[in-house]
Tab-separated table of C-alpha atoms and ligand atoms in Angstrom:
chain	number	residue	atom	x	y	z
A	5	MET	CA	0.000	0.000	0.000
A	6	LEU	CA	1.653	3.193	-1.181
A	7	HIS	CA	-0.628	5.608	0.589
A	8	GLU	CA	0.719	6.974	3.832
A	9	PRO	CA	-2.171	8.025	6.044
A	10	LEU	CA	-2.180	11.470	7.578
A	11	HIS	CA	-0.798	11.415	11.103
A	12	PHE	CA	-2.339	13.712	13.659
A	13	ARG	CA	-0.309	14.588	16.708
A	14	PHE	CA	-2.233	17.599	17.894
A	15	PRO	CA	-5.019	17.223	20.421
A	16	ARG	CA	-8.417	16.993	18.760
A	17	SER	CA	-9.742	20.500	18.339
A	18	VAL	CA	-11.757	22.637	15.937
A	19	ASN	CA	-10.191	25.644	14.221
A	20	ILE	CA	-13.369	27.692	14.050
A	21	GLN	CA	-11.734	30.625	12.265
A	22	TRP	CA	-10.300	28.402	9.510
A	23	HIS	CA	-13.664	26.718	9.008
A	24	SER	CA	-15.450	30.052	8.794
A	25	GLU	CA	-13.065	31.096	6.003
A	26	ASN	CA	-13.011	27.736	4.187
A	27	ALA	CA	-16.401	26.288	3.358
A	28	ALA	CA	-16.392	22.497	3.058
A	29	PRO	CA	-16.509	21.293	-0.561
A	30	ARG	CA	-19.636	19.643	-1.931
A	31	GLU	CA	-17.587	16.995	-3.779
A	32	PRO	CA	-14.970	15.643	-1.330
A	33	THR	CA	-13.106	13.721	-4.044
A	34	SER	CA	-12.999	16.575	-6.599
A	35	ASN	CA	-9.806	18.614	-7.057
A	36	GLU	CA	-11.282	21.295	-4.804
A	37	GLY	CA	-12.389	18.714	-2.267
A	38	LEU	CA	-9.009	16.987	-2.053
A	39	SER	CA	-7.274	20.349	-1.763
A	40	TRP	CA	-9.662	21.371	1.014
A	41	HIS	CA	-9.071	18.155	2.948
A	42	LEU	CA	-5.274	18.469	2.712
A	43	ARG	CA	-5.405	22.091	3.874
A	44	HIS	CA	-7.897	21.121	6.551
A	45	ALA	CA	-5.532	18.463	7.890
A	46	VAL	CA	-2.860	21.141	8.327
A	47	HIS	CA	-5.042	23.820	9.873
A	48	CYS	CA	-7.611	21.867	11.839
A	49	ASN	CA	-8.014	18.556	13.606
A	50	CYS	CA	-11.737	18.189	14.152
A	51	CYS	CA	-12.304	14.999	12.159
A	52	HIS	CA	-10.527	12.116	10.441
A	53	LEU	CA	-9.844	12.122	6.729
A	54	PRO	CA	-12.876	10.384	5.180
A	55	GLY	CA	-12.126	6.964	3.688
A	56	GLU	CA	-13.230	7.968	0.196
A	57	VAL	CA	-10.902	10.993	0.316
A	58	ALA	CA	-7.963	8.898	1.559
A	59	ARG	CA	-8.589	6.363	-1.226
A	60	GLU	CA	-8.758	9.084	-3.881
A	61	LEU	CA	-5.510	10.649	-2.619
A	62	GLY	CA	-3.888	7.204	-2.763
A	63	ARG	CA	-5.234	6.595	-6.271
A	64	ARG	CA	-3.674	9.890	-7.397
A	65	GLN	CA	-0.479	9.039	-5.474
A	66	ILE	CA	-0.734	12.156	-3.342
A	67	PHE	CA	0.955	11.675	0.013
A	68	ALA	CA	1.125	13.951	2.983
A	69	TYR	CA	2.585	13.829	6.427
A	70	VAL	CA	1.420	16.281	9.052
A	71	SER	CA	3.363	16.347	12.284
A	72	ASP	CA	4.118	18.461	15.290
A	73	PRO	CA	6.384	21.404	14.260
A	74	LYS	CA	8.822	21.110	17.158
B	4	LIG	ZN1	-12.021	20.970	11.011
């Protein structure tokens, strides 16, 4: 399996400001949707990456690793 799942190391929390400025996409597996989910994983930690999004990222061979900055 080539796809490396996103790793969350921050405590679960909602970045309300980011969400207010970034409306969730209607099509999670569209270009816009995948971009939103990748940016969301960096800026917010309120929910897991949906399975269909993770599969689509893997199909397109897009990999990301999000970790604690320190
Ligand atoms: Zn969020």
